[in-house]
Tab-separated table of C-alpha atoms in Angstrom:
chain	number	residue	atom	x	y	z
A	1	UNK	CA	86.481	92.813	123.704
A	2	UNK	CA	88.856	95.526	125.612
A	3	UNK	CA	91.314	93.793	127.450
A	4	UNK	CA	92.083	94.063	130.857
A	5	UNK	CA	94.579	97.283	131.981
A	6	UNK	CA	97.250	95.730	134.297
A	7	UNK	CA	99.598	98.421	136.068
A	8	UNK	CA	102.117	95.624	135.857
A	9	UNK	CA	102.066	95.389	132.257
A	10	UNK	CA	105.336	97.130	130.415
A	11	UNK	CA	105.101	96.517	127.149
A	12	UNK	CA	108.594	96.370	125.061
A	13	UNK	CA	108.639	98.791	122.148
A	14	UNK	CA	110.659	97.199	118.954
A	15	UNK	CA	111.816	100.845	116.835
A	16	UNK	CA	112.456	99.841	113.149
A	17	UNK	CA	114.154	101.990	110.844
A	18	UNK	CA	114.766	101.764	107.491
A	19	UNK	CA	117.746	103.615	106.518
A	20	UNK	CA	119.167	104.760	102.843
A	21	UNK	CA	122.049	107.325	102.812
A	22	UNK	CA	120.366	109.660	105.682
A	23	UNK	CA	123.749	110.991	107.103
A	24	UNK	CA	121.845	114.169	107.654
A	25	UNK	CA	119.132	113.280	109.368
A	26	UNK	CA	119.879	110.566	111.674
A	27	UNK	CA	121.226	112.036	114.730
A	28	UNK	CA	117.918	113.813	114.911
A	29	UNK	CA	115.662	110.424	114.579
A	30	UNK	CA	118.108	108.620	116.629
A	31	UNK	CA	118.529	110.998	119.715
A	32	UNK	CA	114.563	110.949	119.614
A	33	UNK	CA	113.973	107.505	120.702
A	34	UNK	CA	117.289	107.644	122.749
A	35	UNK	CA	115.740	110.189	124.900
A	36	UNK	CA	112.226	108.672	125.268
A	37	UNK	CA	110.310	109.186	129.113
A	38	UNK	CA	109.812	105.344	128.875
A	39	UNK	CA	111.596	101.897	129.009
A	40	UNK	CA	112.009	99.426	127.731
A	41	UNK	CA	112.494	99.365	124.272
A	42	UNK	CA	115.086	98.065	121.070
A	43	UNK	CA	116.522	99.843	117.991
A	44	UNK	CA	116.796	97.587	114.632
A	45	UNK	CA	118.083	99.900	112.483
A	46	UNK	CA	118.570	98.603	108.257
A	47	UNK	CA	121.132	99.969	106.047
A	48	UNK	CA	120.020	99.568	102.913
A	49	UNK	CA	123.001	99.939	100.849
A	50	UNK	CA	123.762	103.268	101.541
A	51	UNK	CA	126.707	104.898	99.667
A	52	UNK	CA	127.200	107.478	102.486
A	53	UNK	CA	128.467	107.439	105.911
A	54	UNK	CA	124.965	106.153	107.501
A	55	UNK	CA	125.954	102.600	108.349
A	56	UNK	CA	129.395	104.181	110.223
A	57	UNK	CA	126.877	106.270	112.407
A	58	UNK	CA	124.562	103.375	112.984
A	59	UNK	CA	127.257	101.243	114.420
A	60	UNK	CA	129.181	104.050	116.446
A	61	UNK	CA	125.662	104.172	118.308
A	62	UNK	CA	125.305	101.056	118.322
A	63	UNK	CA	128.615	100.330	120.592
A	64	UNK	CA	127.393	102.525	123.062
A	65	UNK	CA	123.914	101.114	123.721
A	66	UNK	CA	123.152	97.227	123.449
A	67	UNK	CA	119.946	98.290	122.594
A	68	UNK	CA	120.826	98.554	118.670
A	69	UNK	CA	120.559	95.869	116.687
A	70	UNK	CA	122.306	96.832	112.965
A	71	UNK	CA	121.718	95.483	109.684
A	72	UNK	CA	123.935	95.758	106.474
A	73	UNK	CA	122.257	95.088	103.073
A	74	UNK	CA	121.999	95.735	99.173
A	75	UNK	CA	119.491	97.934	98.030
A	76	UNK	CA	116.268	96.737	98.019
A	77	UNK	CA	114.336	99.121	98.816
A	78	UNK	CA	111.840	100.309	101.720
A	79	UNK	CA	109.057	97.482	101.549
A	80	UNK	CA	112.123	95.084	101.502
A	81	UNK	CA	113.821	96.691	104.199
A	82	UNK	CA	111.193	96.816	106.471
A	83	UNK	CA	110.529	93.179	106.074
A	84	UNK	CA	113.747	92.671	107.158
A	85	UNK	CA	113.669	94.734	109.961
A	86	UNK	CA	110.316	93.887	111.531
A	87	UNK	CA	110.846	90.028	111.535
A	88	UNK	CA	113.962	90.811	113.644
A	89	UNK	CA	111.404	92.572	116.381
A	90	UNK	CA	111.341	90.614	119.588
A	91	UNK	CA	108.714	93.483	121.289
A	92	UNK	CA	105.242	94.054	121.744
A	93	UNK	CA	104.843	96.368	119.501
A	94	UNK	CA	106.271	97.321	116.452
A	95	UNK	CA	106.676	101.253	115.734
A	96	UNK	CA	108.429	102.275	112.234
A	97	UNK	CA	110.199	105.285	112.385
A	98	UNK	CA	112.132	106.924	108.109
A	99	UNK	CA	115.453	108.101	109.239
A	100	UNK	CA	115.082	111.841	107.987
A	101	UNK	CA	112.269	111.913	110.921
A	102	UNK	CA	111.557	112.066	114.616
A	103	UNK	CA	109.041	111.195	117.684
A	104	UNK	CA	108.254	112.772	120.953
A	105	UNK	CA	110.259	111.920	123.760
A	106	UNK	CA	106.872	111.190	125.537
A	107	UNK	CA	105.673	108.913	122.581
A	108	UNK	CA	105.655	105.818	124.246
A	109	UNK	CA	104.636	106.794	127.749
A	110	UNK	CA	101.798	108.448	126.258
A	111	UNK	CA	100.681	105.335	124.515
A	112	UNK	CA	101.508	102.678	127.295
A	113	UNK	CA	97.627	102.714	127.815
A	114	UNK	CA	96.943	101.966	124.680
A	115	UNK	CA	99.435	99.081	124.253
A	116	UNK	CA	98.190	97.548	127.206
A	117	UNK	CA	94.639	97.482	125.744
A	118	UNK	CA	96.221	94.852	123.468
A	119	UNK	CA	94.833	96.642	120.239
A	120	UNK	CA	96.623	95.165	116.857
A	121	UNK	CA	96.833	98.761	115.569
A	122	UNK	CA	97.552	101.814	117.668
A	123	UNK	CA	96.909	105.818	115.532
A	124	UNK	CA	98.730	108.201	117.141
A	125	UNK	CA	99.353	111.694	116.569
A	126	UNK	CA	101.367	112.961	113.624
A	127	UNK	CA	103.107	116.540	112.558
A	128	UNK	CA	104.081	117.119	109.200
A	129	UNK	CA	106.910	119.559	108.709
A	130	UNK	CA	107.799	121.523	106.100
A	131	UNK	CA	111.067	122.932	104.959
A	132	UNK	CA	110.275	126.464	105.906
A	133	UNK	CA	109.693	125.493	109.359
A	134	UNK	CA	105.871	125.519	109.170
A	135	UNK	CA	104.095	122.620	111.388
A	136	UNK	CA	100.903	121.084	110.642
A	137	UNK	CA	99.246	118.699	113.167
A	138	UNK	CA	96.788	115.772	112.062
A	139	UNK	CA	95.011	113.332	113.646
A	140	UNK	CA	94.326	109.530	112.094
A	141	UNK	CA	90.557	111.276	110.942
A	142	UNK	CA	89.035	108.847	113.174
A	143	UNK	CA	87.260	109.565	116.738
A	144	UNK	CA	89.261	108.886	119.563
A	145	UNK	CA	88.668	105.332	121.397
A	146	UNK	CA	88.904	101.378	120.587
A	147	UNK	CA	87.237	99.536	117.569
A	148	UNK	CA	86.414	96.325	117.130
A	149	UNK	CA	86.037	94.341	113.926
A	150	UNK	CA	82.639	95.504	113.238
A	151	UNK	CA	83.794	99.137	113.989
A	152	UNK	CA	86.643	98.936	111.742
A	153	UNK	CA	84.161	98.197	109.111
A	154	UNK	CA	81.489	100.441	109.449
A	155	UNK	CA	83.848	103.343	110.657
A	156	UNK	CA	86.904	102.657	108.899
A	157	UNK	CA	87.032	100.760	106.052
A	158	UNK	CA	84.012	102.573	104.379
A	159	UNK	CA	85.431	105.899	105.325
A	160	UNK	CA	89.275	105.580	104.018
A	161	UNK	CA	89.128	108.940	102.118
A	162	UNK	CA	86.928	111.818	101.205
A	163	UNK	CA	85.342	111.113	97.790
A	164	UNK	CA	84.301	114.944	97.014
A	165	UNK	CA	87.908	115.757	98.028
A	166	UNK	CA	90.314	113.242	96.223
A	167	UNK	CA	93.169	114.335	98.522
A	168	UNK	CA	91.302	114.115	101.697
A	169	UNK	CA	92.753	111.307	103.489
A	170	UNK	CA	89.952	110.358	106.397
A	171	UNK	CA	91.842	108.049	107.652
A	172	UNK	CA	96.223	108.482	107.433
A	173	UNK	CA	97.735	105.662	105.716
A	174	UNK	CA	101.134	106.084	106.986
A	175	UNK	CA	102.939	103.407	108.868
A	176	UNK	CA	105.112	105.471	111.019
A	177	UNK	CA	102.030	107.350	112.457
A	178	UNK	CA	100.859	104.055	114.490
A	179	UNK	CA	102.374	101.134	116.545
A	180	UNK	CA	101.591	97.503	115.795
A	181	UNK	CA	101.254	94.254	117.798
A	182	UNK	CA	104.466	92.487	116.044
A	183	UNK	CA	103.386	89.240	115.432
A	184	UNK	CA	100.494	91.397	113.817
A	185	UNK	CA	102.545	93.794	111.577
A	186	UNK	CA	105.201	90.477	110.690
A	187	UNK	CA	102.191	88.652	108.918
A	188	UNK	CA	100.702	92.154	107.303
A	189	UNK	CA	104.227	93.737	105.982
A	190	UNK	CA	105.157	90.353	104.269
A	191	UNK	CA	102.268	90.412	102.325
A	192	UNK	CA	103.455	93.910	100.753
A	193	UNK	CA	104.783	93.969	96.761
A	194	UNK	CA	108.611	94.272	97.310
A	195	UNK	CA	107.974	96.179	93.713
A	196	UNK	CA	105.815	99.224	95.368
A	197	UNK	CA	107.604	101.728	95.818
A	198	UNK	CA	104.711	104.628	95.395
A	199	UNK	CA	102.284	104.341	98.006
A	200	UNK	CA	104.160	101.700	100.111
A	201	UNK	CA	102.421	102.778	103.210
A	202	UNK	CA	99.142	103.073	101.937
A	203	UNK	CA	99.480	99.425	100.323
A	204	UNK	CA	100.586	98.196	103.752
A	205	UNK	CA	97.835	100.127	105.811
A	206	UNK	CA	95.009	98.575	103.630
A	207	UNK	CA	96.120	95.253	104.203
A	208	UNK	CA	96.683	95.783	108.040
A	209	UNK	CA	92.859	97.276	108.377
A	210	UNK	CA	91.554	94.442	106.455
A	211	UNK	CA	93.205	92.074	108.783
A	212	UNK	CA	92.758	93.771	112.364
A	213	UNK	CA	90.750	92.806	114.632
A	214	UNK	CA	90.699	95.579	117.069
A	215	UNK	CA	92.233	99.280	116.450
A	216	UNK	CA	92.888	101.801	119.174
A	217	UNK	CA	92.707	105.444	118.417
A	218	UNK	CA	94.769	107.870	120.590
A	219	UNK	CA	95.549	111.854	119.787
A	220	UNK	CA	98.677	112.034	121.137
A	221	UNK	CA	102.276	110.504	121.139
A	222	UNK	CA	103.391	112.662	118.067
A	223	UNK	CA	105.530	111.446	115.232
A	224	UNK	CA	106.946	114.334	113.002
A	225	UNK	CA	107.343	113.851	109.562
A	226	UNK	CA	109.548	115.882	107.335
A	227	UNK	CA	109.676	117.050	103.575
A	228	UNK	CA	113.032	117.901	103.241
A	229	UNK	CA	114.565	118.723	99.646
A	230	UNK	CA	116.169	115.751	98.709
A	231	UNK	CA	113.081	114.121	97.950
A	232	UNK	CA	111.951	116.612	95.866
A	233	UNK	CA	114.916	116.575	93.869
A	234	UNK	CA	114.593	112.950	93.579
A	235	UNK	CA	111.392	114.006	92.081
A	236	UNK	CA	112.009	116.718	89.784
A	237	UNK	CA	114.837	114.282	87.866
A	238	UNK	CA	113.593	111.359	86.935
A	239	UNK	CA	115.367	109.987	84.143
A	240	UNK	CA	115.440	106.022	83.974
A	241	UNK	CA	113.384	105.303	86.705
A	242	UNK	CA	110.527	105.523	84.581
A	243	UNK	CA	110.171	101.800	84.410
A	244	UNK	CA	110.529	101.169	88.326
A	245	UNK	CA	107.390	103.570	89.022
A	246	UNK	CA	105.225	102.080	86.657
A	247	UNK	CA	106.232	98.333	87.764
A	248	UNK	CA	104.902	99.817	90.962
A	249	UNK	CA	101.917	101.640	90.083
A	250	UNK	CA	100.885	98.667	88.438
A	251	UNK	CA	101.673	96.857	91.582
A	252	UNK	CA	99.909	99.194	93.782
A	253	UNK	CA	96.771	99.029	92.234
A	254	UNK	CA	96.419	95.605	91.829
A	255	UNK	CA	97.589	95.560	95.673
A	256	UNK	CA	94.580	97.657	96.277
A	257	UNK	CA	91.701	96.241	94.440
A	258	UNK	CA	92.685	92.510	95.326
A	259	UNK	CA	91.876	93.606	98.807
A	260	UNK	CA	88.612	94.881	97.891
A	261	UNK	CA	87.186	91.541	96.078
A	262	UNK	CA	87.761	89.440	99.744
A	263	UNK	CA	85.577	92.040	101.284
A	264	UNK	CA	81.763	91.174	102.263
A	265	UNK	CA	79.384	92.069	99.804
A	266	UNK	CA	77.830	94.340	101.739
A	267	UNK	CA	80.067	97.234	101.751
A	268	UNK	CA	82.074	95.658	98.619
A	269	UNK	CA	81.210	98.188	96.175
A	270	UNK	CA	81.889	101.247	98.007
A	271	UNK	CA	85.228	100.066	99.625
A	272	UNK	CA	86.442	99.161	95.964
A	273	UNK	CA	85.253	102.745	95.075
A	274	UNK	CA	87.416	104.061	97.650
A	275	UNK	CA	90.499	101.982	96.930
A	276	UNK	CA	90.344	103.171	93.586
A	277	UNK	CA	90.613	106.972	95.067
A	278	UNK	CA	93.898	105.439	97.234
A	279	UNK	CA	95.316	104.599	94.156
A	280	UNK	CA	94.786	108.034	92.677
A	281	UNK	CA	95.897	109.680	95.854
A	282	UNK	CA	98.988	107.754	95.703
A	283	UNK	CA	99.817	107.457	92.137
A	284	UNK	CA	99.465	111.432	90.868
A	285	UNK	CA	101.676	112.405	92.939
A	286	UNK	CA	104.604	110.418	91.897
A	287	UNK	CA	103.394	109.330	88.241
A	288	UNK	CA	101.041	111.572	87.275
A	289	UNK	CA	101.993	110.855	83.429
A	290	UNK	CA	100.487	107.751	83.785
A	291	UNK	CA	96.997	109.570	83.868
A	292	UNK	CA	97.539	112.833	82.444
A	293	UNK	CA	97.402	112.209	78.862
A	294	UNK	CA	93.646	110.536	79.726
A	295	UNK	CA	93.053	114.562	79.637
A	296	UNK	CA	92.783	114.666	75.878
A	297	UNK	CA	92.548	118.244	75.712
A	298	UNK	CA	91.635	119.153	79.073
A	299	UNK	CA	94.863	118.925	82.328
A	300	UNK	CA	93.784	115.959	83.998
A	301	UNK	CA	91.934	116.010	86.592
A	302	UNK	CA	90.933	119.560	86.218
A	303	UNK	CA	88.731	119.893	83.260
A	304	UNK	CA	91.293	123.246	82.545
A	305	UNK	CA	91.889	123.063	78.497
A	306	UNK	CA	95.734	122.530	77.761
A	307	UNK	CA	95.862	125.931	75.459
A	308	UNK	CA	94.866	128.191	78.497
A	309	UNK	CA	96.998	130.603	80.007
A	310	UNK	CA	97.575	128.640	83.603
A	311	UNK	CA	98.869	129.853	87.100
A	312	UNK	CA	100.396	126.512	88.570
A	313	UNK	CA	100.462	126.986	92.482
A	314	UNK	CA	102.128	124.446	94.281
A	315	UNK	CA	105.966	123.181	93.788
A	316	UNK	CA	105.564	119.839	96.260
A	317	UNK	CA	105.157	116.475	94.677
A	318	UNK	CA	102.141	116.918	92.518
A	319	UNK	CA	103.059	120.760	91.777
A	320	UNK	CA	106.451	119.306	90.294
A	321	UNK	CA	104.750	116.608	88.526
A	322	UNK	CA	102.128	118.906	86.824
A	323	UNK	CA	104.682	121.099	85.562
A	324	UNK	CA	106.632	118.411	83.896
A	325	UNK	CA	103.993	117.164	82.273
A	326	UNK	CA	102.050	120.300	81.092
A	327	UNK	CA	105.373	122.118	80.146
A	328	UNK	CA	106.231	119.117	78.010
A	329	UNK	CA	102.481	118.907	75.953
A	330	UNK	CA	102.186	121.640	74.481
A	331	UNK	CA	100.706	123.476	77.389
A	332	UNK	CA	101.226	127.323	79.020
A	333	UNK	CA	102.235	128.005	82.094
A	334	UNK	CA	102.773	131.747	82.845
A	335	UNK	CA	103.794	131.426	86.405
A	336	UNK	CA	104.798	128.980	88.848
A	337	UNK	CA	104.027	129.928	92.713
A	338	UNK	CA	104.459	128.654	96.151
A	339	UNK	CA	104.585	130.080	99.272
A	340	UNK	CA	107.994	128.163	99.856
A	341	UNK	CA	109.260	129.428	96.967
A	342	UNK	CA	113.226	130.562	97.988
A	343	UNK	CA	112.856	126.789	99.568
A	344	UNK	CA	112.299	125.410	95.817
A	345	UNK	CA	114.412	127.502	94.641
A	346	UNK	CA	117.442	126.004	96.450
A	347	UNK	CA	116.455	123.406	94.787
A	348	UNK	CA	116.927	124.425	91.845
A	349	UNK	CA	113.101	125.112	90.655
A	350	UNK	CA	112.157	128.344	88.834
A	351	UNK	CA	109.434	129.004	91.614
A	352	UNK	CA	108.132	132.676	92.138
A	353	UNK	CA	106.084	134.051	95.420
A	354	UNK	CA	102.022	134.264	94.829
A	355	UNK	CA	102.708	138.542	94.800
A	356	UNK	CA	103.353	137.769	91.338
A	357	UNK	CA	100.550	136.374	90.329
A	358	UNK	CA	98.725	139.775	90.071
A	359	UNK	CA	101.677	140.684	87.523
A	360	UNK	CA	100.732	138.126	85.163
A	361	UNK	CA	97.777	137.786	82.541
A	362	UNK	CA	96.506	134.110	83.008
A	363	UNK	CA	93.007	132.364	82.625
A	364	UNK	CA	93.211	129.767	85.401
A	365	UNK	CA	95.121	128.829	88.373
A	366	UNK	CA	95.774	125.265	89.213
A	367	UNK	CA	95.877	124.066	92.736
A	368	UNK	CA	98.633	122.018	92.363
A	369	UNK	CA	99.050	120.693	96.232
A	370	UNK	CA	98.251	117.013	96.975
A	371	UNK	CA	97.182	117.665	100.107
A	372	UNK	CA	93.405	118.663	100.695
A	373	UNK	CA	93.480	121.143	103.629
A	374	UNK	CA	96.799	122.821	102.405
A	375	UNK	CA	95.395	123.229	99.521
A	376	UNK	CA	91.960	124.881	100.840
A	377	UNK	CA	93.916	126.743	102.691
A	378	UNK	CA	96.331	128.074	100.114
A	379	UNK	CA	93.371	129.189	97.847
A	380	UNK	CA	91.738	131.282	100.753
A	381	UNK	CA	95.108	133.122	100.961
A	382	UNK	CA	94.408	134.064	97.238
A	383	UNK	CA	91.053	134.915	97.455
A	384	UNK	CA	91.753	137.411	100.391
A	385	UNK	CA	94.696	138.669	98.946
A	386	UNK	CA	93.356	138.619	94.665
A	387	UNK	CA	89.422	139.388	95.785
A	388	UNK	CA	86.172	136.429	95.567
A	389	UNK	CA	86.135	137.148	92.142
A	390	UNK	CA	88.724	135.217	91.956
A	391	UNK	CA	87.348	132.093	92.477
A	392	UNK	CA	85.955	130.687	89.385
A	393	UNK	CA	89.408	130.858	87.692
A	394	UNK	CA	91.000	128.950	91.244
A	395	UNK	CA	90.703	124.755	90.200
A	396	UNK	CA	91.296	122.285	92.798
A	397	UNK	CA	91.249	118.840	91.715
A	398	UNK	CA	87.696	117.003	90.134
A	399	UNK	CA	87.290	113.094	91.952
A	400	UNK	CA	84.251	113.016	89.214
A	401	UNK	CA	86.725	111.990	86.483
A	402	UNK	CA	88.990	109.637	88.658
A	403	UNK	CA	86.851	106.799	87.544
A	404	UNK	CA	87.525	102.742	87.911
A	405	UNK	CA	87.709	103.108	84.311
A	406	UNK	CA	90.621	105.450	83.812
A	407	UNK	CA	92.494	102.931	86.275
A	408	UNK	CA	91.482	100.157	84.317
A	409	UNK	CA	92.938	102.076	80.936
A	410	UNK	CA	96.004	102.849	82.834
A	411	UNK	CA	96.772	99.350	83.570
A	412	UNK	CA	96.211	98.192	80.151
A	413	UNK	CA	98.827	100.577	79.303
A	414	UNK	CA	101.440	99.657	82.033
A	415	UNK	CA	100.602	96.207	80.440
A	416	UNK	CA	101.125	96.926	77.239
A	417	UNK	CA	104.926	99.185	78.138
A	418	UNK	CA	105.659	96.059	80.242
A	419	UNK	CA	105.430	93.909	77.194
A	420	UNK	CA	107.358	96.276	74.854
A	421	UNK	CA	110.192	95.940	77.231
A	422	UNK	CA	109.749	92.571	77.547
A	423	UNK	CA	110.754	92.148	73.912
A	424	UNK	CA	113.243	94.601	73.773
């Protein structure tokens, strides 16, 4: 039941922020909450063994406002660092906020209706920006309002993610796009795999929605989330990391389907089906090898064959991972495009504008974007530009052969690399 709204009520606000060797960025994230409409709130900011000058900033602003609390730690990660922040959270709620990111300064007054409704998760707005500059707003997907258990069921749980549209997320699985009751988030985050590393949030938002009991939904209070080049760097050279992504893809998806089996039978089935679908979302994007060679002699998942002539548009995470693997089995790619491109090219990817794609002689073009709508949106631009004609030869990707079964090969096969290194 809603509780009560009490004027008197001022909730505290506990920010927790995970930082690793974001020099750059955290003057921006920091000056964000410093300058927020409402009081009262507390930083806990973790340095997770950063090799840069990030813990020096953290404590100059820390002696000028008691409000920081700073920790100093190895590596271990984001799961593991915001476990350690979040059980030092002595607020109400619990909001995470990456370091490379920021909130609006009227975030929290915004939302001081919606913590006072007492709801164990609040959705807020959330902005993802781009390193050109463009902005795209989202909402959580979900209507406006508060839901109860039986809500979050029927209206949440069995509506996670689009299952035409693999990369349509009907519900956001990011942390930093919500607040949490604290005691709440304590119990949820601790039962995340230190190990996951892809998909982290979505691992963490599963198990929060299969806890809650109530969930508040408000458009407004807007986080903004950044892709900035350094990740995709960290992308495009992998090397020995290998190892680390599959120990968490494997972790990931057994994360995801152990939450399924404690569900009640009757919604089981389809909630499993979408879990399986979060695990794809999450997983191609950051180790799409791990599926691709399920393609025998088709790209995976687009039913393309591997000896056609292909226009790869898209130079974000799955763009970058389709490249790697298609340039490195045998396959053709005539052209790689974005409309970012002098943005990938600074970082140091042989990216080209989409005017050259009507310079080149190809037989498909891959929609290599993970997200849905930019990706819808991106192959509009072609057809108005290229002609409608175009469209049979435009691919997006095919949720018919993301199956329970190619998840179930490709943890035999993290099982069976596991082992090898076992006995090496």
């Amino acid at each position: 039941m809603e509780a009560n709204l009490t004027q008197e009520v001022q909730p505290k606000v506990s920010f927790v922020i995970p930082a690793y060797n974001a020099e750059k960025y955290l003057d921006r994230c920091l000056q964000s909450i410093l300058g927020q409409t409402y009081q009262p709130w507390e930083i806990i900011c973790v340095d997770d063994g950063s090799t840069d000058s990030t813990g020096n900033l953290l404590e100059e602003y820390a002696s000028c406002d008691h409000r920081f609390r700073i920790i100093h730690q190895k590596n271990g990660g984001l799961v593991y660092a915001r476990k350690v922040g979040v059980a030092k959270a002595t607020g109400d709620y619990v909001s995470y906020v990456d370091a490379d990111d920021e909130i609006s300064l009227t975030r929290c007054e915004e939302l001081l209706p919606e913590m006072r409704r007492g709801a164990d998760i609040i959705f807020t707005d959330f902005v993802q920006v781009y390193g050109d500059g463009y902005q795209q707003k989202q909402n959580s997907g979900l209507t406006e309002g508060f839901y109860d258990r039986l809500s979050i069921e029927k209206k949440v749980l069995l509506n996670l993610i689009d299952e035409k549209y693999v990369f349509r997320q009907l519900v956001r699985n990011s942390l930093c796009g919500c607040l949490f009751k604290t005691k709440f988030i304590q119990m949820c985050q601790m039962k995340v795999d230190n190990s996951i590393s892809i998909g982290e949030g979505c691992a963490a938002m599963v198990t929060c929605l299969l806890a809650a009991q109530s969930l508040s939904v408000a458009h407004k209070g807007a986080y903004y989330y950044y892709k900035n080049n350094d990740s995709m760097c960290h992308q495009v050279n992998r090397g020995a990391e290998l190892l680390c992504q599959r120990q968490s893809s494997m972790a990931l998806i057994k994360h995801l389907q152990g939450g399924a089996r404690r569900l009640p039978l009757e919604f089981k089935e389809k909630v499993e089906r979408q879990m399986n679908i979060l695990a794809y979302n999450n997983i191609l994007l950051h180790d799409y090898e791990l599926f691709g060679e399920m393609g025998g002699e088709t790209i995976f998942p687009y039913g393309v064959p591997m000896t056609a002539k292909i226009v790869l548009y898209g130079a974000g995470s799955l763009g970058v991972q389709l490249y790697r693997f298609i340039s490195t089995h045998g396959g053709h790619i005539v052209l790689w495009s974005d409309r970012s491109y002098k943005k990938h090219r600074d970082a140091g990817l042989n990216v080209d504008p989409p005017e050259k794609i009507g310079e080149v002689e190809y037989d498909y073009i891959l929609m290599g974007i993970g997200q849905y709508e930019l990706a819808v949106g991106a192959r509009d631009e072609l057809l108005s530009a290229y002609g409608k004609e175009l469209s049979s030869k435009i691919k997006l990707l095919n949720s018919d052969v993301m199956t329970s079964e190619c998840l179930a090969m490709a943890l035999e096969k993290m099982k069976a690399e596991n082992d090898e290194n076992v006995i090496k």
